[in-house]
Amino acid sequence: QVQLVESGGGLVESGGSLKLSCGVPGFVPKNCGIEWFRQSAGEQREFVASISFDGATTYADSLKERFAVSEDRDNGTVYLEMNNLRPEDTAMYSCQTDGGGRRCTYCNPETYTCHTGRVPWGHGTQVTVSS
């Protein structure tokens, strides 16, 4: 079973930058985009940004000036670059396939094997911004 994996979180000072990664190791998507969410302690999950399979990006209004989402088509990795980080950006950041949990196809370019189905979310990556 394929599963999304996030990485790149850590502890950073206010004003610093981090670049998060999301993908299914060894696989590239064939029909789905990625959505980034974050959740702070005691808060509801919040939409951050998304990139569709054809490359269209959307952002939470409050974050679009500081965050940028991009993708590497060759390895199927989606990135979330976060600049000028603030303490209120502290949260667990996670990614999921777009389309409300629809079936997605991920293929391994070396073995030519593909998986089609719902792709489980990753465990998230913690971002902590100190003041």
mmCIF file of C-alpha atoms in Angstrom:
data_model
loop_
_atom_site.group_PDB
_atom_site.id
_atom_site.type_symbol
_atom_site.label_atom_id
_atom_site.label_comp_id
_atom_site.label_asym_id
_atom_site.label_seq_id
_atom_site.Cartn_x
_atom_site.Cartn_y
_atom_site.Cartn_z
ATOM 1 C CA GLN A 1 0.000 0.000 0.000
ATOM 2 C CA VAL A 2 1.335 3.435 -0.860
ATOM 3 C CA GLN A 3 1.211 6.221 1.683
ATOM 4 C CA LEU A 4 2.116 9.876 1.660
ATOM 5 C CA VAL A 5 5.181 10.885 3.650
ATOM 6 C CA GLU A 6 5.934 14.410 4.808
ATOM 7 C CA SER A 7 9.324 15.734 5.859
ATOM 8 C CA GLY A 8 11.251 18.929 6.368
ATOM 9 C CA GLY A 9 9.737 20.252 9.567
ATOM 10 C CA GLY A 10 11.757 21.442 12.511
ATOM 11 C CA LEU A 11 12.466 24.267 14.893
ATOM 12 C CA VAL A 12 13.127 27.665 13.347
ATOM 13 C CA GLU A 13 13.366 31.203 14.677
ATOM 14 C CA SER A 14 10.771 33.790 13.827
ATOM 15 C CA GLY A 15 11.517 35.196 10.381
ATOM 16 C CA GLY A 16 13.165 32.013 9.219
ATOM 17 C CA SER A 17 12.234 29.641 6.416
ATOM 18 C CA LEU A 18 11.489 25.972 5.976
ATOM 19 C CA LYS A 19 10.740 23.808 2.961
ATOM 20 C CA LEU A 20 8.459 20.840 3.504
ATOM 21 C CA SER A 21 8.202 17.839 1.217
ATOM 22 C CA CYS A 22 5.341 15.461 0.502
ATOM 23 C CA GLY A 23 5.205 12.390 -1.668
ATOM 24 C CA VAL A 24 4.949 8.649 -1.912
ATOM 25 C CA PRO A 25 8.528 7.339 -1.845
ATOM 26 C CA GLY A 26 9.412 5.697 -5.134
ATOM 27 C CA PHE A 27 6.130 6.600 -6.811
ATOM 28 C CA VAL A 28 4.862 9.482 -8.934
ATOM 29 C CA PRO A 29 1.220 10.574 -9.182
ATOM 30 C CA LYS A 30 -0.653 10.118 -12.427
ATOM 31 C CA ASN A 31 -3.931 11.881 -11.750
ATOM 32 C CA CYS A 32 -4.010 13.633 -8.381
ATOM 33 C CA GLY A 33 -2.748 16.806 -6.840
ATOM 34 C CA ILE A 34 -1.789 17.538 -3.249
ATOM 35 C CA GLU A 35 -3.316 19.640 -0.510
ATOM 36 C CA TRP A 36 -1.397 20.904 2.508
ATOM 37 C CA PHE A 37 -3.111 21.362 5.848
ATOM 38 C CA ARG A 38 -1.902 22.313 9.280
ATOM 39 C CA GLN A 39 -3.222 21.875 12.759
ATOM 40 C CA SER A 40 -2.073 23.638 15.888
ATOM 41 C CA ALA A 41 -2.676 22.301 19.365
ATOM 42 C CA GLY A 42 -6.290 22.841 20.316
ATOM 43 C CA GLU A 43 -7.209 24.246 16.923
ATOM 44 C CA GLN A 44 -9.103 22.901 13.943
ATOM 45 C CA ARG A 45 -7.276 21.715 10.882
ATOM 46 C CA GLU A 46 -6.601 24.588 8.509
ATOM 47 C CA PHE A 47 -6.125 24.573 4.742
ATOM 48 C CA VAL A 48 -2.730 25.928 3.741
ATOM 49 C CA ALA A 49 -2.207 25.438 0.014
ATOM 50 C CA SER A 50 -2.763 23.033 -2.831
ATOM 51 C CA ILE A 51 -1.419 22.163 -6.234
ATOM 52 C CA SER A 52 -3.556 20.327 -8.750
ATOM 53 C CA PHE A 53 -2.299 17.620 -11.054
ATOM 54 C CA ASP A 54 -2.059 20.149 -13.869
ATOM 55 C CA GLY A 55 -0.065 22.534 -11.684
ATOM 56 C CA ALA A 56 -2.685 25.057 -10.611
ATOM 57 C CA THR A 57 -2.017 26.416 -7.125
ATOM 58 C CA THR A 58 -4.314 27.807 -4.460
ATOM 59 C CA TYR A 59 -3.491 29.305 -1.082
ATOM 60 C CA ALA A 60 -5.137 30.329 2.124
ATOM 61 C CA ASP A 61 -5.506 34.095 1.801
ATOM 62 C CA SER A 62 -3.559 34.765 4.966
ATOM 63 C CA LEU A 63 -0.578 32.712 3.804
ATOM 64 C CA LYS A 64 -0.170 33.368 0.088
ATOM 65 C CA GLU A 65 2.324 36.176 0.578
ATOM 66 C CA ARG A 66 4.723 33.947 2.525
ATOM 67 C CA PHE A 67 4.098 30.367 1.380
ATOM 68 C CA ALA A 68 4.671 28.777 -2.011
ATOM 69 C CA VAL A 69 3.736 25.311 -3.219
ATOM 70 C CA SER A 70 5.573 23.616 -6.057
ATOM 71 C CA GLU A 71 6.240 20.164 -7.442
ATOM 72 C CA ASP A 72 8.973 18.065 -8.970
ATOM 73 C CA ARG A 73 7.271 16.015 -11.652
ATOM 74 C CA ASP A 74 10.228 13.706 -12.051
ATOM 75 C CA ASN A 75 10.078 12.296 -8.546
ATOM 76 C CA GLY A 76 6.494 13.111 -7.636
ATOM 77 C CA THR A 77 7.409 15.329 -4.694
ATOM 78 C CA VAL A 78 5.355 18.363 -3.731
ATOM 79 C CA TYR A 79 7.040 21.113 -1.749
ATOM 80 C CA LEU A 80 5.731 23.776 0.573
ATOM 81 C CA GLU A 81 8.193 26.620 0.971
ATOM 82 C CA MET A 82 7.455 28.771 3.982
ATOM 83 C CA ASN A 83 9.155 32.119 4.442
ATOM 84 C CA ASN A 84 9.139 34.777 7.143
ATOM 85 C CA LEU A 85 7.758 32.258 9.583
ATOM 86 C CA ARG A 86 5.914 33.448 12.661
ATOM 87 C CA PRO A 87 5.179 31.754 15.985
ATOM 88 C CA GLU A 88 1.553 31.384 14.902
ATOM 89 C CA ASP A 89 2.727 29.152 12.047
ATOM 90 C CA THR A 90 3.664 26.535 14.627
ATOM 91 C CA ALA A 91 1.648 23.428 13.776
ATOM 92 C CA MET A 92 1.700 19.887 12.498
ATOM 93 C CA TYR A 93 1.748 20.112 8.718
ATOM 94 C CA SER A 94 0.313 17.247 6.690
ATOM 95 C CA CYS A 95 -0.513 16.546 3.078
ATOM 96 C CA GLN A 96 -3.242 14.615 1.359
ATOM 97 C CA THR A 97 -4.311 13.943 -2.195
ATOM 98 C CA ASP A 98 -6.861 16.365 -3.554
ATOM 99 C CA GLY A 99 -10.411 15.654 -4.602
ATOM 100 C CA GLY A 100 -11.831 14.703 -1.256
ATOM 101 C CA GLY A 101 -10.263 11.286 -0.927
ATOM 102 C CA ARG A 102 -10.890 10.112 -4.471
ATOM 103 C CA ARG A 103 -8.980 7.237 -5.942
ATOM 104 C CA CYS A 104 -5.526 8.208 -7.120
ATOM 105 C CA THR A 105 -2.979 6.377 -9.241
ATOM 106 C CA TYR A 106 0.666 6.348 -8.256
ATOM 107 C CA CYS A 107 3.241 4.527 -10.394
ATOM 108 C CA ASN A 108 6.797 3.423 -9.802
ATOM 109 C CA PRO A 109 8.829 4.639 -12.812
ATOM 110 C CA GLU A 110 11.442 1.921 -12.338
ATOM 111 C CA THR A 111 9.238 -1.120 -11.956
ATOM 112 C CA TYR A 112 6.258 0.236 -13.910
ATOM 113 C CA THR A 113 3.940 -0.971 -11.176
ATOM 114 C CA CYS A 114 1.004 1.197 -10.263
ATOM 115 C CA HIS A 115 -1.326 1.522 -7.337
ATOM 116 C CA THR A 116 -4.826 2.927 -7.683
ATOM 117 C CA GLY A 117 -6.901 3.699 -4.654
ATOM 118 C CA ARG A 118 -7.274 6.060 -1.778
ATOM 119 C CA VAL A 119 -3.884 7.170 -0.569
ATOM 120 C CA PRO A 120 -3.595 7.439 3.205
ATOM 121 C CA TRP A 121 -2.426 10.689 4.682
ATOM 122 C CA GLY A 122 1.041 10.923 6.042
ATOM 123 C CA HIS A 123 1.838 11.301 9.732
ATOM 124 C CA GLY A 124 2.706 14.947 9.282
ATOM 125 C CA THR A 125 5.796 16.974 10.039
ATOM 126 C CA GLN A 126 6.029 19.338 12.996
ATOM 127 C CA VAL A 127 6.944 22.961 12.437
ATOM 128 C CA THR A 128 7.823 25.014 15.497
ATOM 129 C CA VAL A 129 8.609 28.699 15.224
ATOM 130 C CA SER A 130 10.228 30.336 18.221
ATOM 131 C CA SER A 131 9.726 34.014 18.974
#
